[in-house]
Amino acid sequence: MASKALGYIGLLMGVIILVLDAYWTYAASIIPMFLAIGIVIIIADLVWIATDLKLMKG
């Protein structure tokens, strides 16, 4: 039970980070370095969410 709750917390964190980073990447798109960093964070966050979903199923 606690493991499943932690999985949902991890998933919620990933979604919050994804939404905030998407906005930050959009707002900082005029600065190439910040755009690149935002894209890397979005990719890492999508991997985080996918891994968390896989761990919750198994």
PDB file of N, CA, C and O in Angstrom:
ATOM      1  N   MET A   1       0.815  -1.192   0.000  1.00  0.00           N
ATOM      2  CA  MET A   1       0.000   0.000   0.000  1.00  0.00           C
ATOM      3  C   MET A   1       0.864   1.265   0.000  1.00  0.00           C
ATOM      4  O   MET A   1       0.648   2.154  -0.793  1.00  0.00           O
ATOM      5  N   ALA A   2       1.846   1.313   0.884  1.00  0.00           N
ATOM      6  CA  ALA A   2       2.719   2.480   0.951  1.00  0.00           C
ATOM      7  C   ALA A   2       3.528   2.618  -0.329  1.00  0.00           C
ATOM      8  O   ALA A   2       3.783   3.729  -0.784  1.00  0.00           O
ATOM      9  N   SER A   3       3.908   1.488  -0.914  1.00  0.00           N
ATOM     10  CA  SER A   3       4.670   1.520  -2.154  1.00  0.00           C
ATOM     11  C   SER A   3       3.848   2.129  -3.290  1.00  0.00           C
ATOM     12  O   SER A   3       4.368   2.901  -4.089  1.00  0.00           O
ATOM     13  N   LYS A   4       2.569   1.789  -3.343  1.00  0.00           N
ATOM     14  CA  LYS A   4       1.703   2.334  -4.383  1.00  0.00           C
ATOM     15  C   LYS A   4       1.505   3.836  -4.173  1.00  0.00           C
ATOM     16  O   LYS A   4       1.493   4.610  -5.131  1.00  0.00           O
ATOM     17  N   ALA A   5       1.363   4.258  -2.931  1.00  0.00           N
ATOM     18  CA  ALA A   5       1.213   5.684  -2.630  1.00  0.00           C
ATOM     19  C   ALA A   5       2.463   6.448  -3.045  1.00  0.00           C
ATOM     20  O   ALA A   5       2.373   7.542  -3.611  1.00  0.00           O
ATOM     21  N   LEU A   6       3.629   5.875  -2.776  1.00  0.00           N
ATOM     22  CA  LEU A   6       4.873   6.518  -3.196  1.00  0.00           C
ATOM     23  C   LEU A   6       4.960   6.593  -4.718  1.00  0.00           C
ATOM     24  O   LEU A   6       5.471   7.571  -5.267  1.00  0.00           O
ATOM     25  N   GLY A   7       4.453   5.565  -5.386  1.00  0.00           N
ATOM     26  CA  GLY A   7       4.434   5.587  -6.848  1.00  0.00           C
ATOM     27  C   GLY A   7       3.574   6.718  -7.378  1.00  0.00           C
ATOM     28  O   GLY A   7       3.952   7.417  -8.322  1.00  0.00           O
ATOM     29  N   TYR A   8       2.411   6.934  -6.762  1.00  0.00           N
ATOM     30  CA  TYR A   8       1.535   8.026  -7.189  1.00  0.00           C
ATOM     31  C   TYR A   8       2.154   9.393  -6.888  1.00  0.00           C
ATOM     32  O   TYR A   8       2.017  10.330  -7.668  1.00  0.00           O
ATOM     33  N   ILE A   9       2.852   9.488  -5.763  1.00  0.00           N
ATOM     34  CA  ILE A   9       3.540  10.744  -5.430  1.00  0.00           C
ATOM     35  C   ILE A   9       4.632  11.025  -6.462  1.00  0.00           C
ATOM     36  O   ILE A   9       4.783  12.148  -6.938  1.00  0.00           O
ATOM     37  N   GLY A  10       5.397  10.002  -6.820  1.00  0.00           N
ATOM     38  CA  GLY A  10       6.437  10.158  -7.836  1.00  0.00           C
ATOM     39  C   GLY A  10       5.855  10.551  -9.182  1.00  0.00           C
ATOM     40  O   GLY A  10       6.397  11.399  -9.886  1.00  0.00           O
ATOM     41  N   LEU A  11       4.725   9.956  -9.526  1.00  0.00           N
ATOM     42  CA  LEU A  11       4.056  10.282 -10.785  1.00  0.00           C
ATOM     43  C   LEU A  11       3.544  11.718 -10.762  1.00  0.00           C
ATOM     44  O   LEU A  11       3.706  12.460 -11.746  1.00  0.00           O
ATOM     45  N   LEU A  12       2.953  12.134  -9.661  1.00  0.00           N
ATOM     46  CA  LEU A  12       2.472  13.501  -9.527  1.00  0.00           C
ATOM     47  C   LEU A  12       3.623  14.503  -9.617  1.00  0.00           C
ATOM     48  O   LEU A  12       3.504  15.539 -10.284  1.00  0.00           O
ATOM     49  N   MET A  13       4.738  14.203  -8.977  1.00  0.00           N
ATOM     50  CA  MET A  13       5.917  15.071  -9.067  1.00  0.00           C
ATOM     51  C   MET A  13       6.377  15.210 -10.514  1.00  0.00           C
ATOM     52  O   MET A  13       6.705  16.303 -10.977  1.00  0.00           O
ATOM     53  N   GLY A  14       6.394  14.081 -11.236  1.00  0.00           N
ATOM     54  CA  GLY A  14       6.814  14.114 -12.630  1.00  0.00           C
ATOM     55  C   GLY A  14       5.912  14.975 -13.488  1.00  0.00           C
ATOM     56  O   GLY A  14       6.382  15.736 -14.335  1.00  0.00           O
ATOM     57  N   VAL A  15       4.610  14.888 -13.260  1.00  0.00           N
ATOM     58  CA  VAL A  15       3.659  15.689 -14.046  1.00  0.00           C
ATOM     59  C   VAL A  15       3.807  17.175 -13.713  1.00  0.00           C
ATOM     60  O   VAL A  15       3.799  18.023 -14.619  1.00  0.00           O
ATOM     61  N   ILE A  16       3.973  17.498 -12.440  1.00  0.00           N
ATOM     62  CA  ILE A  16       4.162  18.900 -12.044  1.00  0.00           C
ATOM     63  C   ILE A  16       5.437  19.460 -12.678  1.00  0.00           C
ATOM     64  O   ILE A  16       5.441  20.565 -13.225  1.00  0.00           O
ATOM     65  N   ILE A  17       6.514  18.700 -12.616  1.00  0.00           N
ATOM     66  CA  ILE A  17       7.771  19.147 -13.217  1.00  0.00           C
ATOM     67  C   ILE A  17       7.607  19.320 -14.721  1.00  0.00           C
ATOM     68  O   ILE A  17       8.109  20.289 -15.305  1.00  0.00           O
ATOM     69  N   LEU A  18       6.905  18.410 -15.365  1.00  0.00           N
ATOM     70  CA  LEU A  18       6.693  18.491 -16.814  1.00  0.00           C
ATOM     71  C   LEU A  18       5.934  19.761 -17.193  1.00  0.00           C
ATOM     72  O   LEU A  18       6.334  20.485 -18.118  1.00  0.00           O
ATOM     73  N   VAL A  19       4.868  20.059 -16.473  1.00  0.00           N
ATOM     74  CA  VAL A  19       4.062  21.252 -16.783  1.00  0.00           C
ATOM     75  C   VAL A  19       4.871  22.526 -16.560  1.00  0.00           C
ATOM     76  O   VAL A  19       4.916  23.418 -17.423  1.00  0.00           O
ATOM     77  N   LEU A  20       5.532  22.614 -15.416  1.00  0.00           N
ATOM     78  CA  LEU A  20       6.307  23.819 -15.116  1.00  0.00           C
ATOM     79  C   LEU A  20       7.493  23.983 -16.061  1.00  0.00           C
ATOM     80  O   LEU A  20       7.810  25.098 -16.494  1.00  0.00           O
ATOM     81  N   ASP A  21       8.143  22.887 -16.418  1.00  0.00           N
ATOM     82  CA  ASP A  21       9.273  22.984 -17.328  1.00  0.00           C
ATOM     83  C   ASP A  21       8.823  23.334 -18.743  1.00  0.00           C
ATOM     84  O   ASP A  21       9.526  24.057 -19.442  1.00  0.00           O
ATOM     85  N   ALA A  22       7.658  22.841 -19.152  1.00  0.00           N
ATOM     86  CA  ALA A  22       7.143  23.207 -20.481  1.00  0.00           C
ATOM     87  C   ALA A  22       6.901  24.715 -20.546  1.00  0.00           C
ATOM     88  O   ALA A  22       7.256  25.368 -21.530  1.00  0.00           O
ATOM     89  N   TYR A  23       6.327  25.281 -19.489  1.00  0.00           N
ATOM     90  CA  TYR A  23       6.116  26.726 -19.455  1.00  0.00           C
ATOM     91  C   TYR A  23       7.447  27.471 -19.440  1.00  0.00           C
ATOM     92  O   TYR A  23       7.638  28.442 -20.165  1.00  0.00           O
ATOM     93  N   TRP A  24       8.386  27.010 -18.613  1.00  0.00           N
ATOM     94  CA  TRP A  24       9.680  27.677 -18.517  1.00  0.00           C
ATOM     95  C   TRP A  24      10.426  27.610 -19.853  1.00  0.00           C
ATOM     96  O   TRP A  24      11.037  28.592 -20.275  1.00  0.00           O
ATOM     97  N   THR A  25      10.366  26.465 -20.518  1.00  0.00           N
ATOM     98  CA  THR A  25      11.024  26.316 -21.816  1.00  0.00           C
ATOM     99  C   THR A  25      10.398  27.257 -22.835  1.00  0.00           C
ATOM    100  O   THR A  25      11.100  27.894 -23.621  1.00  0.00           O
ATOM    101  N   TYR A  26       9.079  27.367 -22.829  1.00  0.00           N
ATOM    102  CA  TYR A  26       8.391  28.289 -23.730  1.00  0.00           C
ATOM    103  C   TYR A  26       8.793  29.738 -23.438  1.00  0.00           C
ATOM    104  O   TYR A  26       9.089  30.501 -24.354  1.00  0.00           O
ATOM    105  N   ALA A  27       8.809  30.107 -22.171  1.00  0.00           N
ATOM    106  CA  ALA A  27       9.129  31.485 -21.794  1.00  0.00           C
ATOM    107  C   ALA A  27      10.596  31.825 -22.057  1.00  0.00           C
ATOM    108  O   ALA A  27      10.917  32.974 -22.364  1.00  0.00           O
ATOM    109  N   ALA A  28      11.474  30.845 -21.982  1.00  0.00           N
ATOM    110  CA  ALA A  28      12.911  31.088 -22.158  1.00  0.00           C
ATOM    111  C   ALA A  28      13.389  30.707 -23.559  1.00  0.00           C
ATOM    112  O   ALA A  28      14.590  30.566 -23.778  1.00  0.00           O
ATOM    113  N   SER A  29      12.455  30.567 -24.495  1.00  0.00           N
ATOM    114  CA  SER A  29      12.843  30.069 -25.816  1.00  0.00           C
ATOM    115  C   SER A  29      13.699  31.047 -26.614  1.00  0.00           C
ATOM    116  O   SER A  29      14.319  30.654 -27.596  1.00  0.00           O
ATOM    117  N   ILE A  30      13.777  32.308 -26.186  1.00  0.00           N
ATOM    118  CA  ILE A  30      14.611  33.257 -26.923  1.00  0.00           C
ATOM    119  C   ILE A  30      16.098  33.103 -26.578  1.00  0.00           C
ATOM    120  O   ILE A  30      16.947  33.612 -27.298  1.00  0.00           O
ATOM    121  N   ILE A  31      16.388  32.396 -25.495  1.00  0.00           N
ATOM    122  CA  ILE A  31      17.784  32.161 -25.099  1.00  0.00           C
ATOM    123  C   ILE A  31      18.109  30.701 -25.411  1.00  0.00           C
ATOM    124  O   ILE A  31      17.585  29.788 -24.766  1.00  0.00           O
ATOM    125  N   PRO A  32      18.974  30.469 -26.418  1.00  0.00           N
ATOM    126  CA  PRO A  32      19.219  29.086 -26.872  1.00  0.00           C
ATOM    127  C   PRO A  32      19.691  28.125 -25.778  1.00  0.00           C
ATOM    128  O   PRO A  32      19.275  26.970 -25.754  1.00  0.00           O
ATOM    129  N   MET A  33      20.528  28.588 -24.866  1.00  0.00           N
ATOM    130  CA  MET A  33      21.032  27.705 -23.817  1.00  0.00           C
ATOM    131  C   MET A  33      19.893  27.254 -22.895  1.00  0.00           C
ATOM    132  O   MET A  33      19.792  26.086 -22.551  1.00  0.00           O
ATOM    133  N   PHE A  34      19.018  28.182 -22.517  1.00  0.00           N
ATOM    134  CA  PHE A  34      17.892  27.826 -21.663  1.00  0.00           C
ATOM    135  C   PHE A  34      16.909  26.923 -22.383  1.00  0.00           C
ATOM    136  O   PHE A  34      16.307  26.038 -21.785  1.00  0.00           O
ATOM    137  N   LEU A  35      16.738  27.130 -23.673  1.00  0.00           N
ATOM    138  CA  LEU A  35      15.873  26.260 -24.469  1.00  0.00           C
ATOM    139  C   LEU A  35      16.421  24.835 -24.478  1.00  0.00           C
ATOM    140  O   LEU A  35      15.676  23.872 -24.272  1.00  0.00           O
ATOM    141  N   ALA A  36      17.718  24.701 -24.682  1.00  0.00           N
ATOM    142  CA  ALA A  36      18.345  23.378 -24.697  1.00  0.00           C
ATOM    143  C   ALA A  36      18.227  22.698 -23.328  1.00  0.00           C
ATOM    144  O   ALA A  36      17.915  21.507 -23.244  1.00  0.00           O
ATOM    145  N   ILE A  37      18.455  23.453 -22.267  1.00  0.00           N
ATOM    146  CA  ILE A  37      18.335  22.893 -20.923  1.00  0.00           C
ATOM    147  C   ILE A  37      16.893  22.455 -20.657  1.00  0.00           C
ATOM    148  O   ILE A  37      16.651  21.381 -20.105  1.00  0.00           O
ATOM    149  N   GLY A  38      15.938  23.258 -21.070  1.00  0.00           N
ATOM    150  CA  GLY A  38      14.533  22.909 -20.895  1.00  0.00           C
ATOM    151  C   GLY A  38      14.164  21.633 -21.629  1.00  0.00           C
ATOM    152  O   GLY A  38      13.428  20.790 -21.103  1.00  0.00           O
ATOM    153  N   ILE A  39      14.673  21.465 -22.835  1.00  0.00           N
ATOM    154  CA  ILE A  39      14.398  20.253 -23.609  1.00  0.00           C
ATOM    155  C   ILE A  39      15.001  19.030 -22.930  1.00  0.00           C
ATOM    156  O   ILE A  39      14.366  17.976 -22.845  1.00  0.00           O
ATOM    157  N   VAL A  40      16.214  19.159 -22.415  1.00  0.00           N
ATOM    158  CA  VAL A  40      16.855  18.042 -21.710  1.00  0.00           C
ATOM    159  C   VAL A  40      16.047  17.670 -20.468  1.00  0.00           C
ATOM    160  O   VAL A  40      15.830  16.482 -20.178  1.00  0.00           O
ATOM    161  N   ILE A  41      15.560  18.673 -19.740  1.00  0.00           N
ATOM    162  CA  ILE A  41      14.764  18.399 -18.539  1.00  0.00           C
ATOM    163  C   ILE A  41      13.448  17.724 -18.911  1.00  0.00           C
ATOM    164  O   ILE A  41      13.006  16.798 -18.228  1.00  0.00           O
ATOM    165  N   ILE A  42      12.816  18.151 -19.996  1.00  0.00           N
ATOM    166  CA  ILE A  42      11.559  17.520 -20.423  1.00  0.00           C
ATOM    167  C   ILE A  42      11.795  16.056 -20.779  1.00  0.00           C
ATOM    168  O   ILE A  42      11.019  15.177 -20.383  1.00  0.00           O
ATOM    169  N   ILE A  43      12.870  15.768 -21.503  1.00  0.00           N
ATOM    170  CA  ILE A  43      13.181  14.378 -21.865  1.00  0.00           C
ATOM    171  C   ILE A  43      13.437  13.546 -20.607  1.00  0.00           C
ATOM    172  O   ILE A  43      12.914  12.433 -20.465  1.00  0.00           O
ATOM    173  N   ALA A  44      14.218  14.084 -19.676  1.00  0.00           N
ATOM    174  CA  ALA A  44      14.506  13.364 -18.432  1.00  0.00           C
ATOM    175  C   ALA A  44      13.226  13.133 -17.634  1.00  0.00           C
ATOM    176  O   ALA A  44      13.033  12.061 -17.042  1.00  0.00           O
ATOM    177  N   ASP A  45      12.329  14.106 -17.636  1.00  0.00           N
ATOM    178  CA  ASP A  45      11.081  13.959 -16.893  1.00  0.00           C
ATOM    179  C   ASP A  45      10.174  12.910 -17.531  1.00  0.00           C
ATOM    180  O   ASP A  45       9.523  12.140 -16.827  1.00  0.00           O
ATOM    181  N   LEU A  46      10.131  12.851 -18.851  1.00  0.00           N
ATOM    182  CA  LEU A  46       9.334  11.818 -19.517  1.00  0.00           C
ATOM    183  C   LEU A  46       9.879  10.420 -19.211  1.00  0.00           C
ATOM    184  O   LEU A  46       9.103   9.481 -19.011  1.00  0.00           O
ATOM    185  N   VAL A  47      11.200  10.299 -19.134  1.00  0.00           N
ATOM    186  CA  VAL A  47      11.806   9.024 -18.746  1.00  0.00           C
ATOM    187  C   VAL A  47      11.428   8.697 -17.303  1.00  0.00           C
ATOM    188  O   VAL A  47      11.113   7.551 -16.978  1.00  0.00           O
ATOM    189  N   TRP A  48      11.453   9.695 -16.423  1.00  0.00           N
ATOM    190  CA  TRP A  48      11.061   9.521 -15.026  1.00  0.00           C
ATOM    191  C   TRP A  48       9.633   8.986 -14.936  1.00  0.00           C
ATOM    192  O   TRP A  48       9.367   8.019 -14.227  1.00  0.00           O
ATOM    193  N   ILE A  49       8.704   9.621 -15.654  1.00  0.00           N
ATOM    194  CA  ILE A  49       7.302   9.215 -15.603  1.00  0.00           C
ATOM    195  C   ILE A  49       7.133   7.797 -16.147  1.00  0.00           C
ATOM    196  O   ILE A  49       6.436   6.970 -15.550  1.00  0.00           O
ATOM    197  N   ALA A  50       7.777   7.495 -17.268  1.00  0.00           N
ATOM    198  CA  ALA A  50       7.668   6.156 -17.856  1.00  0.00           C
ATOM    199  C   ALA A  50       8.236   5.091 -16.911  1.00  0.00           C
ATOM    200  O   ALA A  50       7.647   4.012 -16.750  1.00  0.00           O
ATOM    201  N   THR A  51       9.363   5.383 -16.288  1.00  0.00           N
ATOM    202  CA  THR A  51       9.964   4.440 -15.345  1.00  0.00           C
ATOM    203  C   THR A  51       9.067   4.234 -14.131  1.00  0.00           C
ATOM    204  O   THR A  51       8.876   3.105 -13.673  1.00  0.00           O
ATOM    205  N   ASP A  52       8.504   5.315 -13.625  1.00  0.00           N
ATOM    206  CA  ASP A  52       7.623   5.208 -12.467  1.00  0.00           C
ATOM    207  C   ASP A  52       6.372   4.382 -12.808  1.00  0.00           C
ATOM    208  O   ASP A  52       5.943   3.552 -12.008  1.00  0.00           O
ATOM    209  N   LEU A  53       5.811   4.595 -13.984  1.00  0.00           N
ATOM    210  CA  LEU A  53       4.640   3.799 -14.392  1.00  0.00           C
ATOM    211  C   LEU A  53       4.999   2.334 -14.507  1.00  0.00           C
ATOM    212  O   LEU A  53       4.227   1.454 -14.086  1.00  0.00           O
ATOM    213  N   LYS A  54       6.175   2.032 -15.063  1.00  0.00           N
ATOM    214  CA  LYS A  54       6.594   0.651 -15.204  1.00  0.00           C
ATOM    215  C   LYS A  54       6.808  -0.004 -13.840  1.00  0.00           C
ATOM    216  O   LYS A  54       6.430  -1.156 -13.615  1.00  0.00           O
ATOM    217  N   LEU A  55       7.411   0.724 -12.911  1.00  0.00           N
ATOM    218  CA  LEU A  55       7.631   0.191 -11.570  1.00  0.00           C
ATOM    219  C   LEU A  55       6.325  -0.019 -10.820  1.00  0.00           C
ATOM    220  O   LEU A  55       6.201  -0.962 -10.031  1.00  0.00           O
ATOM    221  N   MET A  56       5.341   0.834 -11.071  1.00  0.00           N
ATOM    222  CA  MET A  56       4.056   0.691 -10.400  1.00  0.00           C
ATOM    223  C   MET A  56       3.314  -0.559 -10.902  1.00  0.00           C
ATOM    224  O   MET A  56       2.589  -1.187 -10.142  1.00  0.00           O
ATOM    225  N   LYS A  57       3.501  -0.898 -12.176  1.00  0.00           N
ATOM    226  CA  LYS A  57       2.827  -2.083 -12.734  1.00  0.00           C
ATOM    227  C   LYS A  57       3.495  -3.371 -12.278  1.00  0.00           C
ATOM    228  O   LYS A  57       2.842  -4.393 -12.148  1.00  0.00           O
ATOM    229  N   GLY A  58       4.819  -3.325 -12.085  1.00  0.00           N
ATOM    230  CA  GLY A  58       5.547  -4.531 -11.735  1.00  0.00           C
ATOM    231  C   GLY A  58       5.717  -4.638 -10.301  1.00  0.00           C
ATOM    232  O   GLY A  58       5.780  -5.365  -9.483  1.00  0.00           O
TER     233      GLY A  58
END
